[in-house]
Amino acid sequence: QVWDSGGRSHSVDLTALEKHGEVYTEGPFACLAWSRSETRLLYVAEKSRPKPQPPCPWDVPAAARPVEEDEDEEVGAVYPGEQFVYHEDWGEALSTRSMPVLCALDLEGSSLSVLEGVPEHLSPGQALWSPDDRSVVFVGWWHEPFRLGLTACSNRRSGIFHLDLASGCCELLSAEHSAAFSPRLSPNGQRLLYLEGDLGGPHRQCLRLRMLSWQTRQTVTVLDVVQEPTAAFAGLYAEALPPRCWAADSRRAVLGTPQRSRTDLLLVDTETATVTNLTAGSPEGSWELLTLQWDLLVATCSAPDHPPSLVVAALPPPGRELPLCWVPVQGAPTVPGVTWKTLTVQPPCSGQSPAAHGTQAFEALLLSPPDGPALHPLIVCPHGGPHAVFDARWRPSMAALCQLGFAVLLVNYRGSLGFGQASISSLLSRVGEQDVADTQLAVEQALRSEPLDPQRLALLAGSHGAFIALHLLAHEPERYQACALRSPVSNLPALLGTSDIPDWRYTSLGLPYSWERVPRAEEVATMLLRSPIAQAAQVRTPVLLCVGARDRRVSPMQALELYRVLRARGVPVRLLWYPEGGHALASVETEADVFRNCAHWLLRHL
């Protein structure tokens, strides 16, 4: 539906037109872009597939069909023997995304067209109109020789492309071998900003901010990869630029990105390549820009003790951006009974880590209930990823645990986003070692400096965080009294043939990956030695496992195998199996049930 000041102006049943399949409304491919004339809409949908034909009595190998049947054949129909051909998809959370196509809806001409000219080896998405409405710009992901998981993976080969609608000519605007995405055209139509990362390596990494001149097609690097963070700037780690990030002057842009254990709004001057942190030092630890129009910033902000608030601010002229005056539009009160602080943890010097990043400090967020006569039990939470971050945002489940009397430690071990590329790279070949040691180091520091009960410790984690937690249970079998895990990684070599990101199994151990790679005995042995399942005999702590049957990233069979091993050894263990759940266990009903069971498990054993 299209609405204007007079009400609903257009209503189009896209499904009835049968030009394409399901419209992409979310995820990395999705977009909905108006032309400059506001007469056409650009979006992405699944390519139409031929409909299966029912079997007929004449379906005999090598037998001729009756002539009259041939005359009624549907063009492009799928006949018996072809309807079960495998079609690749883009992995976890994208199982219905296989062959995206660009679609243009002409409201004046009441027509819908699937754009032609996109090379067959590309999957297009994130499209927008050119300044003259005669062409489109889109992101194309290479899908040959096969697709790897795309969710939370900014290291897949992709480029910024320009498609001329009249000639069908398609040209690459960005670098040939890179991961380029999230194009944003300036208001004057002269500049195109986008993010760019390196191919391969960590799935999430520090990115470059690149800018292309629309007239000259020349590209410059506005902000480069940051190896070591400074007090002013720690690098770019955003999954995407805000849909509207440009100021009215077509010179400055605003974006949100992790900066250590915060997510701040940064103003970037594309002419001077300078960065101004608009939210540094604010009591809210996480900011998100919703839109920037006519130099009016609309954002949300939150903190571990403060649900999101909607705020606005007018962007001052260049050079006078600070201090920025934020005006609340819709606020939320601070939640009583929750306090938080950031702990800085300094790893000890080690002969195994001679480089500077080997001893770089990392951080942890400590959420605490009100002080009382007794020491607080502590729940330790290393994040998943592993290249992710716990920023200081509102998390209802963590605040609820504080309301139940628990302190919560969110650990951003070395390898987390927001601390420079050197920190991210330091974890490669050290998974199961550096991340585990960092988490335990953060726990020991918190126990020394805060009113916490060392006899009541528990672990709560998911995915790679659960991998760390299982290692801690094996290394410290008497230290932790309870453990609740979601979508746990426990057997690394078993993921080679079951995960949508098999490349990570090699990269995480510092091994090269190629498309034609097959496992070698010595590499599988190394992976198994780093796997918690190999140390399951040391686990004594009661363990709760929560998994989704539709998880494409970490097979639920990992948890089932662990469940059987622990149960056979007499360890208290419980397995929750969610038939429709994916890796994130993110549906409302599933998330609520997971929290309910985890909270009961922790209360029972602590």
Coordinates of C-alpha atoms in Angstrom, one line a residue:
Q1 CA 0.0 0.0 0.0
V2 CA 1.1 3.6 -0.7
W3 CA -0.3 6.5 1.3
D4 CA 0.0 10.2 0.8
S5 CA -1.5 13.3 2.5
G6 CA -4.9 12.4 1.1
G7 CA -5.0 8.8 2.3
R8 CA -4.3 5.6 0.5
S9 CA -3.3 6.2 -3.1
H10 CA -2.3 2.8 -4.3
S11 CA -2.8 -0.8 -3.3
V12 CA -1.1 -3.6 -5.3
D13 CA -1.3 -7.3 -4.7
L14 CA 2.3 -8.3 -5.6
T15 CA 1.6 -12.0 -5.2
A16 CA -1.3 -11.9 -7.6
L17 CA 1.0 -10.5 -10.4
E18 CA 3.1 -13.7 -10.2
K19 CA 6.2 -11.9 -11.3
H20 CA 8.3 -13.1 -8.4
G21 CA 8.2 -15.1 -5.2
E22 CA 8.3 -13.8 -1.6
V23 CA 9.2 -10.2 -1.0
Y24 CA 12.3 -9.7 1.2
T25 CA 11.2 -7.5 4.1
E26 CA 14.3 -8.1 6.3
G27 CA 17.8 -9.4 6.3
P28 CA 20.9 -8.4 4.4
F29 CA 19.3 -8.3 0.9
A30 CA 16.1 -6.4 1.8
C31 CA 15.4 -2.8 0.6
L32 CA 12.5 -0.5 -0.3
A33 CA 13.7 2.6 -2.2
W34 CA 11.7 5.4 -3.7
S35 CA 12.9 6.9 -7.0
R36 CA 13.7 10.6 -6.9
S37 CA 10.4 11.3 -8.8
E38 CA 8.5 9.2 -6.2
T39 CA 6.8 7.3 -9.0
R40 CA 8.7 4.0 -8.7
L41 CA 9.6 1.7 -5.9
L42 CA 12.6 -0.6 -5.9
Y43 CA 12.6 -3.8 -3.8
V44 CA 14.0 -7.3 -3.7
A45 CA 12.1 -10.6 -3.9
E46 CA 12.8 -14.3 -4.4
K47 CA 13.0 -15.3 -8.0
S48 CA 10.0 -17.2 -9.3
R49 CA 10.5 -20.9 -9.7
P50 CA 8.6 -23.2 -12.0
K51 CA 5.6 -25.0 -10.4
P52 CA 5.8 -28.7 -10.0
Q53 CA 3.5 -30.7 -12.4
P54 CA 1.5 -33.6 -11.1
P55 CA 2.6 -37.1 -12.4
C56 CA 0.6 -38.4 -15.4
P57 CA -0.1 -41.9 -16.6
W58 CA 2.3 -41.4 -19.5
D59 CA 5.3 -40.6 -17.3
V60 CA 7.4 -43.6 -18.4
P61 CA 11.1 -43.3 -19.1
A62 CA 11.9 -43.1 -22.9
A63 CA 8.2 -43.1 -23.6
A64 CA 6.7 -40.4 -25.9
R65 CA 4.0 -38.2 -24.5
P66 CA 0.7 -37.8 -26.3
V67 CA 0.8 -34.9 -28.8
E68 CA -2.2 -33.2 -27.2
E69 CA -0.5 -33.1 -23.8
D70 CA 2.6 -31.4 -25.3
E71 CA 0.5 -28.6 -26.6
D72 CA -0.8 -27.8 -23.1
E73 CA 2.6 -27.9 -21.4
E74 CA 3.2 -24.9 -19.1
V75 CA 6.4 -23.0 -20.0
G76 CA 9.1 -23.6 -17.4
A77 CA 7.2 -26.3 -15.6
V78 CA 9.0 -28.8 -13.4
Y79 CA 8.3 -32.4 -14.3
P80 CA 8.7 -35.6 -12.3
G81 CA 12.3 -36.4 -11.7
E82 CA 13.2 -32.7 -11.3
Q83 CA 11.1 -31.4 -8.4
F84 CA 13.5 -32.6 -5.8
V85 CA 16.6 -30.9 -7.2
Y86 CA 18.5 -29.2 -4.4
H87 CA 18.5 -25.4 -4.3
E88 CA 21.1 -23.6 -2.1
D89 CA 20.1 -20.9 0.3
W90 CA 22.1 -18.4 2.3
G91 CA 22.2 -20.3 5.6
E92 CA 21.1 -19.5 9.1
A93 CA 18.1 -17.2 9.3
L94 CA 18.0 -17.1 5.5
S95 CA 16.7 -20.5 4.6
T96 CA 14.1 -19.0 2.3
R97 CA 16.6 -16.8 0.6
S98 CA 18.2 -18.4 -2.5
M99 CA 17.9 -16.4 -5.7
P100 CA 17.0 -12.7 -5.0
V101 CA 16.0 -10.5 -7.9
L102 CA 15.6 -6.7 -8.2
C103 CA 12.0 -5.5 -8.8
A104 CA 10.7 -2.1 -9.8
L105 CA 7.0 -1.1 -9.2
D106 CA 5.9 1.7 -11.5
L107 CA 2.9 3.5 -9.8
E108 CA 2.1 5.8 -12.7
G109 CA 2.2 3.1 -15.3
S110 CA 0.7 0.4 -13.0
S111 CA 3.4 -2.1 -14.0
L112 CA 5.8 -4.4 -12.2
S113 CA 9.1 -5.5 -13.7
V114 CA 11.9 -7.8 -12.7
L115 CA 15.1 -5.9 -13.6
E116 CA 17.4 -7.6 -16.2
G117 CA 21.1 -7.3 -16.5
V118 CA 22.3 -8.6 -13.1
P119 CA 25.0 -11.1 -13.8
E120 CA 24.0 -14.7 -13.1
H121 CA 26.8 -15.3 -10.6
L122 CA 25.5 -12.5 -8.3
S123 CA 22.7 -12.4 -5.7
P124 CA 21.6 -8.7 -5.6
G125 CA 20.2 -6.7 -2.7
Q126 CA 20.4 -3.3 -0.8
A127 CA 19.4 -1.5 -4.0
L128 CA 18.8 2.3 -4.5
W129 CA 18.0 4.6 -7.4
S130 CA 20.7 6.7 -9.1
P131 CA 20.3 10.5 -9.0
D132 CA 18.6 10.6 -12.4
D133 CA 16.3 7.5 -11.8
R134 CA 17.7 5.9 -15.0
S135 CA 19.8 3.3 -13.3
V136 CA 20.1 1.6 -9.9
V137 CA 23.0 0.9 -7.5
F138 CA 22.9 -2.5 -5.7
V139 CA 25.1 -4.8 -3.7
G140 CA 25.9 -8.1 -5.4
W141 CA 27.1 -11.1 -3.5
W142 CA 29.1 -13.8 -5.4
H143 CA 27.4 -17.2 -5.0
E144 CA 29.7 -19.3 -7.0
P145 CA 30.9 -22.0 -6.5
F146 CA 28.4 -22.3 -3.6
R147 CA 26.8 -20.2 -0.9
L148 CA 28.2 -19.8 2.6
G149 CA 26.2 -18.5 5.5
L150 CA 25.7 -14.7 5.3
T151 CA 24.0 -13.8 8.6
A152 CA 26.6 -12.0 10.9
C153 CA 29.3 -12.5 8.2
S154 CA 30.7 -9.3 6.7
N155 CA 33.6 -11.2 5.1
R156 CA 31.7 -12.6 2.1
R157 CA 32.7 -11.4 -1.4
S158 CA 30.4 -8.6 -2.5
G159 CA 30.6 -5.5 -4.5
I160 CA 28.8 -2.2 -5.3
F161 CA 27.3 -2.4 -8.8
H162 CA 25.7 0.1 -11.2
L163 CA 22.9 -1.2 -13.5
D164 CA 21.8 0.9 -16.4
L165 CA 18.1 0.2 -17.0
A166 CA 18.1 1.2 -20.7
S167 CA 21.1 -0.8 -21.9
G168 CA 21.2 -3.5 -19.2
C169 CA 24.9 -2.8 -18.7
C170 CA 26.2 -3.7 -15.3
E171 CA 29.5 -2.3 -13.9
L172 CA 31.4 -2.9 -10.7
L173 CA 32.0 0.3 -8.8
S174 CA 34.0 -1.0 -5.8
A175 CA 37.1 -3.1 -5.5
E176 CA 37.2 -6.5 -7.3
H177 CA 38.1 -8.6 -4.4
S178 CA 36.5 -7.2 -1.2
A179 CA 33.4 -7.3 0.8
A180 CA 31.5 -4.0 0.0
F181 CA 28.0 -3.3 1.1
S182 CA 25.5 -0.7 2.6
P183 CA 25.6 2.0 -0.1
R184 CA 24.2 5.4 0.8
L185 CA 23.8 8.2 -1.7
S186 CA 24.2 11.8 -0.5
P187 CA 21.3 14.3 -0.8
N188 CA 22.9 16.1 -3.7
G189 CA 23.5 12.9 -5.5
Q190 CA 27.3 13.5 -5.9
R191 CA 28.7 11.1 -3.3
L192 CA 28.2 7.4 -2.5
L193 CA 29.3 6.1 0.9
Y194 CA 29.7 2.4 1.7
L195 CA 31.4 0.0 4.0
E196 CA 34.2 -2.3 2.9
G197 CA 35.9 -5.3 4.6
D198 CA 38.5 -7.9 3.7
L199 CA 37.6 -11.3 2.3
G200 CA 37.9 -14.3 4.5
G201 CA 39.3 -14.2 8.0
P202 CA 37.1 -13.3 10.9
H203 CA 33.4 -13.2 10.1
R204 CA 33.0 -9.8 11.7
Q205 CA 35.9 -7.3 11.6
C206 CA 36.9 -3.7 11.6
L207 CA 35.7 -2.0 8.3
R208 CA 36.7 0.8 6.0
L209 CA 34.4 3.7 5.2
R210 CA 34.7 4.3 1.4
M211 CA 33.3 7.1 -0.7
L212 CA 32.8 7.2 -4.5
S213 CA 32.4 10.4 -6.5
W214 CA 29.3 9.8 -8.7
Q215 CA 30.6 12.0 -11.5
T216 CA 34.3 10.8 -11.7
R217 CA 33.8 7.3 -10.4
Q218 CA 36.9 7.8 -8.2
T219 CA 36.9 6.1 -4.8
V220 CA 38.7 7.3 -1.7
T221 CA 39.0 5.8 1.8
V222 CA 37.4 8.1 4.3
L223 CA 38.2 6.0 7.4
D224 CA 40.6 3.0 7.3
V225 CA 40.8 -0.1 9.4
V226 CA 42.0 0.7 13.0
Q227 CA 44.5 -1.8 14.3
E228 CA 44.9 -0.3 17.8
P229 CA 42.1 1.9 19.2
T230 CA 42.6 5.4 20.5
A231 CA 40.6 7.4 23.0
A232 CA 39.0 9.3 20.1
F233 CA 38.2 6.4 17.7
A234 CA 38.3 2.6 18.0
G235 CA 37.2 1.8 14.4
L236 CA 34.0 0.9 12.5
Y237 CA 32.2 -2.4 13.2
A238 CA 28.6 -1.6 12.1
E239 CA 26.6 -4.3 10.2
A240 CA 25.1 -1.5 8.1
L241 CA 25.1 2.3 7.7
P242 CA 21.8 4.0 8.8
P243 CA 19.3 4.2 5.9
R244 CA 19.5 8.0 6.1
C245 CA 22.9 8.9 7.4
W246 CA 23.9 12.0 5.4
A247 CA 23.6 15.6 6.7
A248 CA 21.9 18.1 4.4
D249 CA 25.3 19.5 3.4
S250 CA 26.2 16.2 1.7
R251 CA 29.6 16.4 3.5
R252 CA 29.0 14.9 6.9
A253 CA 27.5 11.6 7.9
V254 CA 26.4 10.1 11.2
L255 CA 26.6 6.4 12.0
G256 CA 26.5 4.1 15.0
T257 CA 29.2 1.6 15.9
P258 CA 30.7 -0.3 18.9
Q259 CA 33.5 1.7 20.6
R260 CA 34.8 -0.8 23.2
S261 CA 31.9 -1.7 25.4
R262 CA 29.7 1.1 24.2
T263 CA 27.8 1.8 20.9
D264 CA 28.2 5.5 20.1
L265 CA 27.0 7.8 17.4
L266 CA 29.9 9.1 15.3
L267 CA 29.9 12.1 13.0
V268 CA 32.2 11.7 10.0
D269 CA 33.4 14.7 7.9
T270 CA 34.0 13.1 4.6
E271 CA 36.2 16.0 3.3
T272 CA 38.6 16.1 6.3
A273 CA 38.3 12.4 7.2
T274 CA 37.8 13.4 10.9
V275 CA 35.5 11.7 13.4
T276 CA 33.5 13.4 16.2
N277 CA 31.9 11.2 18.9
L278 CA 28.5 12.7 19.5
T279 CA 27.6 10.5 22.5
A280 CA 30.9 9.9 24.3
G281 CA 30.5 10.2 28.1
S282 CA 26.7 10.0 28.1
P283 CA 25.2 7.9 30.8
E284 CA 23.5 5.8 28.2
G285 CA 25.9 3.1 26.9
S286 CA 24.2 2.3 23.6
W287 CA 22.9 4.6 20.8
E288 CA 21.2 3.9 17.5
L289 CA 20.5 6.5 14.8
L290 CA 17.0 5.9 13.3
T291 CA 17.1 8.7 10.7
L292 CA 18.7 12.0 9.8
Q293 CA 16.5 14.3 7.8
W294 CA 16.8 18.0 7.3
D295 CA 19.7 17.9 9.9
L296 CA 17.3 16.5 12.5
L297 CA 18.8 13.5 14.3
V298 CA 16.3 10.9 15.6
A299 CA 17.8 8.2 17.8
T300 CA 17.2 5.8 20.6
C301 CA 19.5 5.3 23.6
S302 CA 19.6 2.8 26.4
A303 CA 21.7 1.4 29.2
P304 CA 21.7 -1.8 31.3
D305 CA 19.4 -0.1 33.8
H306 CA 17.5 2.0 31.4
P307 CA 15.1 0.8 28.6
P308 CA 15.3 2.6 25.2
S309 CA 14.3 6.2 25.0
L310 CA 13.5 8.1 21.8
V311 CA 15.4 11.4 21.5
V312 CA 16.0 14.1 18.9
A313 CA 18.6 16.7 18.3
A314 CA 19.4 19.4 15.7
L315 CA 22.7 18.9 14.0
P316 CA 24.8 22.2 14.2
P317 CA 27.0 23.5 11.4
P318 CA 30.4 21.9 10.8
G319 CA 32.9 22.5 13.6
R320 CA 30.2 23.3 16.2
E321 CA 28.7 19.9 16.7
L322 CA 29.5 19.6 20.4
P323 CA 27.9 19.8 22.8
L324 CA 24.9 18.2 21.1
C325 CA 21.6 18.9 22.9
W326 CA 19.4 15.8 22.9
V327 CA 15.7 16.3 23.6
P328 CA 13.6 13.4 24.9
V329 CA 10.5 12.6 22.9
Q330 CA 9.5 9.4 24.7
G331 CA 11.4 8.4 27.7
A332 CA 11.6 5.4 30.0
P333 CA 12.4 5.5 33.7
T334 CA 15.5 3.9 35.1
V335 CA 14.8 0.4 36.4
P336 CA 15.3 0.3 40.2
G337 CA 17.5 -2.4 41.7
V338 CA 20.0 -2.5 38.8
T339 CA 23.4 -0.8 38.8
W340 CA 26.2 -1.3 36.3
K341 CA 29.9 -0.4 35.7
T342 CA 32.6 -1.2 33.2
L343 CA 35.6 -3.2 34.4
T344 CA 38.9 -3.0 32.6
V345 CA 40.9 -6.2 32.7
Q346 CA 44.6 -6.3 31.9
P347 CA 45.9 -9.7 30.8
P348 CA 49.3 -10.8 32.2
C349 CA 52.4 -10.7 30.0
S350 CA 52.9 -14.1 28.3
G351 CA 55.8 -15.5 26.3
Q352 CA 53.2 -16.9 23.9
S353 CA 51.9 -13.4 23.1
P354 CA 54.9 -11.2 22.4
A355 CA 52.9 -8.7 20.2
A356 CA 51.3 -5.7 21.7
H357 CA 47.8 -7.0 21.1
G358 CA 48.7 -10.1 23.1
T359 CA 48.4 -8.1 26.3
Q360 CA 45.9 -5.5 25.3
A361 CA 43.3 -4.7 27.9
F362 CA 39.7 -5.8 27.5
E363 CA 36.5 -5.0 29.3
A364 CA 33.6 -6.6 31.1
L365 CA 30.2 -5.1 32.1
L366 CA 29.1 -5.8 35.7
L367 CA 25.4 -5.5 36.5
S368 CA 24.6 -5.7 40.2
P369 CA 21.4 -5.9 42.3
P370 CA 21.1 -3.6 45.4
D371 CA 23.7 -4.1 48.1
G372 CA 22.5 -6.2 51.0
P373 CA 24.0 -8.1 54.0
A374 CA 24.9 -11.1 51.9
L375 CA 27.3 -11.4 49.0
H376 CA 25.7 -11.6 45.5
P377 CA 25.8 -14.8 43.5
L378 CA 27.5 -14.2 40.1
I379 CA 26.4 -15.3 36.6
V380 CA 29.2 -15.1 34.1
C381 CA 28.3 -14.5 30.4
P382 CA 30.9 -14.7 27.7
H383 CA 29.3 -13.6 24.4
G384 CA 29.0 -15.7 21.2
G385 CA 30.4 -14.9 17.8
P386 CA 33.2 -15.0 18.8
H387 CA 33.6 -11.7 17.0
A388 CA 30.7 -9.8 18.7
V389 CA 30.4 -7.5 21.7
F390 CA 28.3 -6.9 24.8
D391 CA 27.7 -3.2 24.6
A392 CA 26.1 -1.3 27.5
R393 CA 22.5 -1.5 26.2
W394 CA 19.2 -2.5 27.8
R395 CA 18.8 -6.3 28.0
P396 CA 15.6 -7.2 29.7
S397 CA 16.8 -10.7 30.6
M398 CA 19.9 -9.4 32.3
A399 CA 17.9 -6.8 34.3
A400 CA 15.5 -9.5 35.3
L401 CA 18.4 -11.6 36.7
C402 CA 19.5 -8.7 38.8
Q403 CA 15.9 -8.4 40.1
L404 CA 16.2 -12.0 41.1
G405 CA 19.3 -11.2 43.2
F406 CA 22.1 -12.2 40.8
A407 CA 25.0 -10.1 39.7
V408 CA 25.8 -10.6 36.0
L409 CA 29.3 -10.3 34.3
L410 CA 29.2 -9.7 30.6
V411 CA 32.7 -10.4 29.3
N412 CA 34.2 -8.8 26.2
Y413 CA 37.3 -11.0 25.9
R414 CA 40.1 -10.2 23.4
G415 CA 38.6 -10.9 19.9
S416 CA 35.5 -8.8 20.6
L417 CA 34.4 -6.0 18.3
G418 CA 35.1 -2.4 19.2
F419 CA 38.7 -2.9 20.4
G420 CA 40.6 -2.7 17.1
Q421 CA 41.4 -5.2 14.4
A422 CA 44.5 -6.4 16.2
S423 CA 42.4 -7.6 19.1
I424 CA 40.1 -9.4 16.7
S425 CA 43.0 -11.1 14.9
S426 CA 44.6 -12.1 18.2
L427 CA 42.0 -14.7 18.8
L428 CA 42.7 -16.6 15.5
S429 CA 44.4 -19.9 16.3
R430 CA 43.8 -19.3 20.0
V431 CA 40.1 -20.1 20.3
G432 CA 39.5 -22.3 23.3
E433 CA 42.6 -20.8 25.0
Q434 CA 42.8 -17.0 25.0
D435 CA 39.0 -16.5 25.1
V436 CA 38.7 -19.0 28.0
A437 CA 41.6 -17.5 29.9
D438 CA 40.3 -14.0 29.5
T439 CA 36.8 -14.9 30.8
Q440 CA 38.3 -16.6 33.9
L441 CA 40.6 -13.6 34.4
A442 CA 37.6 -11.2 34.3
V443 CA 35.8 -13.4 36.9
E444 CA 38.8 -13.4 39.2
Q445 CA 39.1 -9.6 39.0
A446 CA 35.4 -9.1 39.7
L447 CA 35.5 -11.5 42.7
R448 CA 38.5 -9.5 44.2
S449 CA 37.0 -6.0 43.7
E450 CA 33.2 -6.5 44.1
P451 CA 30.9 -7.9 46.8
L452 CA 30.4 -11.2 45.1
D453 CA 30.1 -14.7 46.6
P454 CA 32.9 -16.9 45.2
Q455 CA 31.0 -20.0 46.3
R456 CA 28.0 -19.2 44.1
L457 CA 29.1 -18.9 40.5
A458 CA 27.2 -19.9 37.3
L459 CA 27.7 -19.7 33.6
L460 CA 25.1 -18.5 31.1
A461 CA 26.0 -18.3 27.4
G462 CA 25.2 -19.2 23.8
S463 CA 27.0 -20.4 20.7
H464 CA 30.7 -19.6 21.0
G465 CA 30.1 -18.3 24.5
A466 CA 28.8 -21.7 25.4
F467 CA 32.0 -23.2 23.9
I468 CA 33.9 -21.0 26.3
A469 CA 31.6 -22.0 29.2
L470 CA 32.1 -25.7 28.6
H471 CA 35.9 -25.3 28.6
L472 CA 35.6 -23.5 31.9
L473 CA 33.5 -26.3 33.4
A474 CA 36.2 -28.8 32.4
H475 CA 39.1 -26.6 33.6
E476 CA 37.4 -25.5 36.8
P477 CA 35.1 -28.5 37.7
E478 CA 34.5 -27.4 41.3
R479 CA 34.3 -23.6 40.6
Y480 CA 30.9 -23.3 39.0
Q481 CA 27.7 -24.5 40.5
A482 CA 25.4 -24.2 37.5
C483 CA 25.5 -23.7 33.8
A484 CA 22.8 -22.9 31.2
L485 CA 23.7 -22.9 27.6
R486 CA 22.0 -22.0 24.3
S487 CA 23.0 -23.5 20.9
P488 CA 26.3 -24.7 22.3
V489 CA 29.4 -25.4 20.2
S490 CA 31.0 -28.5 21.7
N491 CA 32.5 -30.6 18.8
L492 CA 34.4 -28.5 16.3
P493 CA 35.2 -31.2 13.6
A494 CA 31.5 -32.3 13.6
L495 CA 30.6 -28.8 12.3
L496 CA 32.6 -29.1 9.1
G497 CA 29.8 -30.9 7.4
T498 CA 26.8 -29.5 9.3
S499 CA 27.4 -25.7 9.7
D500 CA 26.6 -23.0 7.1
I501 CA 30.0 -21.5 7.9
P502 CA 32.5 -24.4 7.6
D503 CA 35.2 -21.9 6.7
W504 CA 35.2 -20.6 10.3
R505 CA 36.3 -24.0 11.6
Y506 CA 39.6 -23.6 9.7
T507 CA 40.0 -19.8 10.2
S508 CA 39.5 -20.0 13.9
L509 CA 42.5 -22.3 14.2
G510 CA 44.7 -20.2 11.9
L511 CA 44.3 -22.6 9.0
P512 CA 43.7 -21.5 5.4
Y513 CA 40.4 -22.1 3.8
S514 CA 39.5 -22.7 0.1
W515 CA 36.3 -23.7 -1.6
E516 CA 37.6 -27.1 -2.6
R517 CA 39.1 -27.9 0.8
V518 CA 38.5 -31.3 2.4
P519 CA 39.4 -32.2 6.0
R520 CA 42.8 -33.7 6.8
A521 CA 43.3 -36.1 9.6
E522 CA 45.8 -33.9 11.5
E523 CA 43.5 -30.9 11.2
V524 CA 40.5 -32.8 12.5
A525 CA 42.6 -34.0 15.4
T526 CA 43.5 -30.4 16.2
M527 CA 39.9 -29.4 16.1
L528 CA 38.9 -32.3 18.4
L529 CA 41.6 -31.4 20.9
R530 CA 40.2 -27.8 21.1
S531 CA 36.6 -29.2 21.5
P532 CA 34.9 -29.2 24.9
I533 CA 33.4 -32.7 24.1
A534 CA 37.0 -34.1 24.4
Q535 CA 37.1 -32.9 28.0
A536 CA 33.5 -33.8 29.0
A537 CA 34.8 -36.4 31.5
Q538 CA 36.0 -33.5 33.7
V539 CA 32.5 -31.8 33.9
R540 CA 30.7 -32.1 37.2
T541 CA 28.5 -29.0 37.1
P542 CA 24.7 -29.3 36.4
V543 CA 24.1 -28.3 32.7
L544 CA 20.9 -27.0 31.0
L545 CA 21.0 -27.2 27.2
C546 CA 18.6 -25.2 25.0
V547 CA 18.7 -25.8 21.2
G548 CA 16.6 -25.0 18.1
A549 CA 15.9 -27.9 15.7
R550 CA 16.3 -25.6 12.7
D551 CA 19.7 -24.2 13.7
R552 CA 21.8 -24.0 10.5
R553 CA 24.9 -22.5 12.2
V554 CA 25.5 -24.9 15.1
S555 CA 23.7 -28.3 14.6
P556 CA 21.5 -29.2 17.5
M557 CA 23.1 -32.6 17.3
Q558 CA 26.1 -31.0 19.1
A559 CA 23.9 -30.5 22.2
L560 CA 22.3 -33.9 21.9
E561 CA 25.8 -35.6 21.8
L562 CA 26.9 -33.6 24.8
Y563 CA 23.6 -34.4 26.6
R564 CA 24.2 -38.1 26.1
V565 CA 27.8 -38.0 27.3
L566 CA 27.0 -36.1 30.4
R567 CA 24.0 -38.2 31.3
A568 CA 26.0 -41.4 30.9
R569 CA 28.5 -40.0 33.4
G570 CA 25.8 -39.1 35.9
V571 CA 26.1 -35.3 35.5
P572 CA 22.7 -33.5 36.1
V573 CA 21.7 -32.4 32.6
R574 CA 18.5 -31.3 30.9
L575 CA 17.9 -30.7 27.2
L576 CA 15.2 -28.4 25.8
W577 CA 14.5 -29.0 22.1
Y578 CA 12.6 -26.2 20.2
P579 CA 11.2 -27.6 17.0
E580 CA 10.9 -24.3 15.2
G581 CA 13.9 -22.6 16.8
G582 CA 16.9 -21.3 14.9
H583 CA 20.4 -20.5 16.2
A584 CA 19.2 -17.4 18.1
L585 CA 16.1 -19.0 19.6
A586 CA 14.6 -15.6 18.9
S587 CA 10.8 -16.0 18.7
V588 CA 8.9 -14.4 21.5
E589 CA 7.5 -17.7 22.8
T590 CA 10.8 -19.5 22.5
E591 CA 12.8 -16.7 24.1
A592 CA 10.4 -16.4 27.0
D593 CA 10.5 -20.2 27.6
V594 CA 14.3 -20.2 27.4
F595 CA 14.6 -17.5 30.0
R596 CA 12.1 -19.1 32.3
N597 CA 14.0 -22.4 32.3
C598 CA 17.4 -20.8 32.6
A599 CA 16.3 -18.7 35.6
H600 CA 14.7 -21.7 37.3
W601 CA 17.9 -23.7 36.7
L602 CA 20.1 -21.0 38.2
L603 CA 17.9 -20.4 41.2
R604 CA 17.7 -24.2 41.8
H605 CA 21.4 -24.8 41.8
L606 CA 22.7 -21.5 43.3

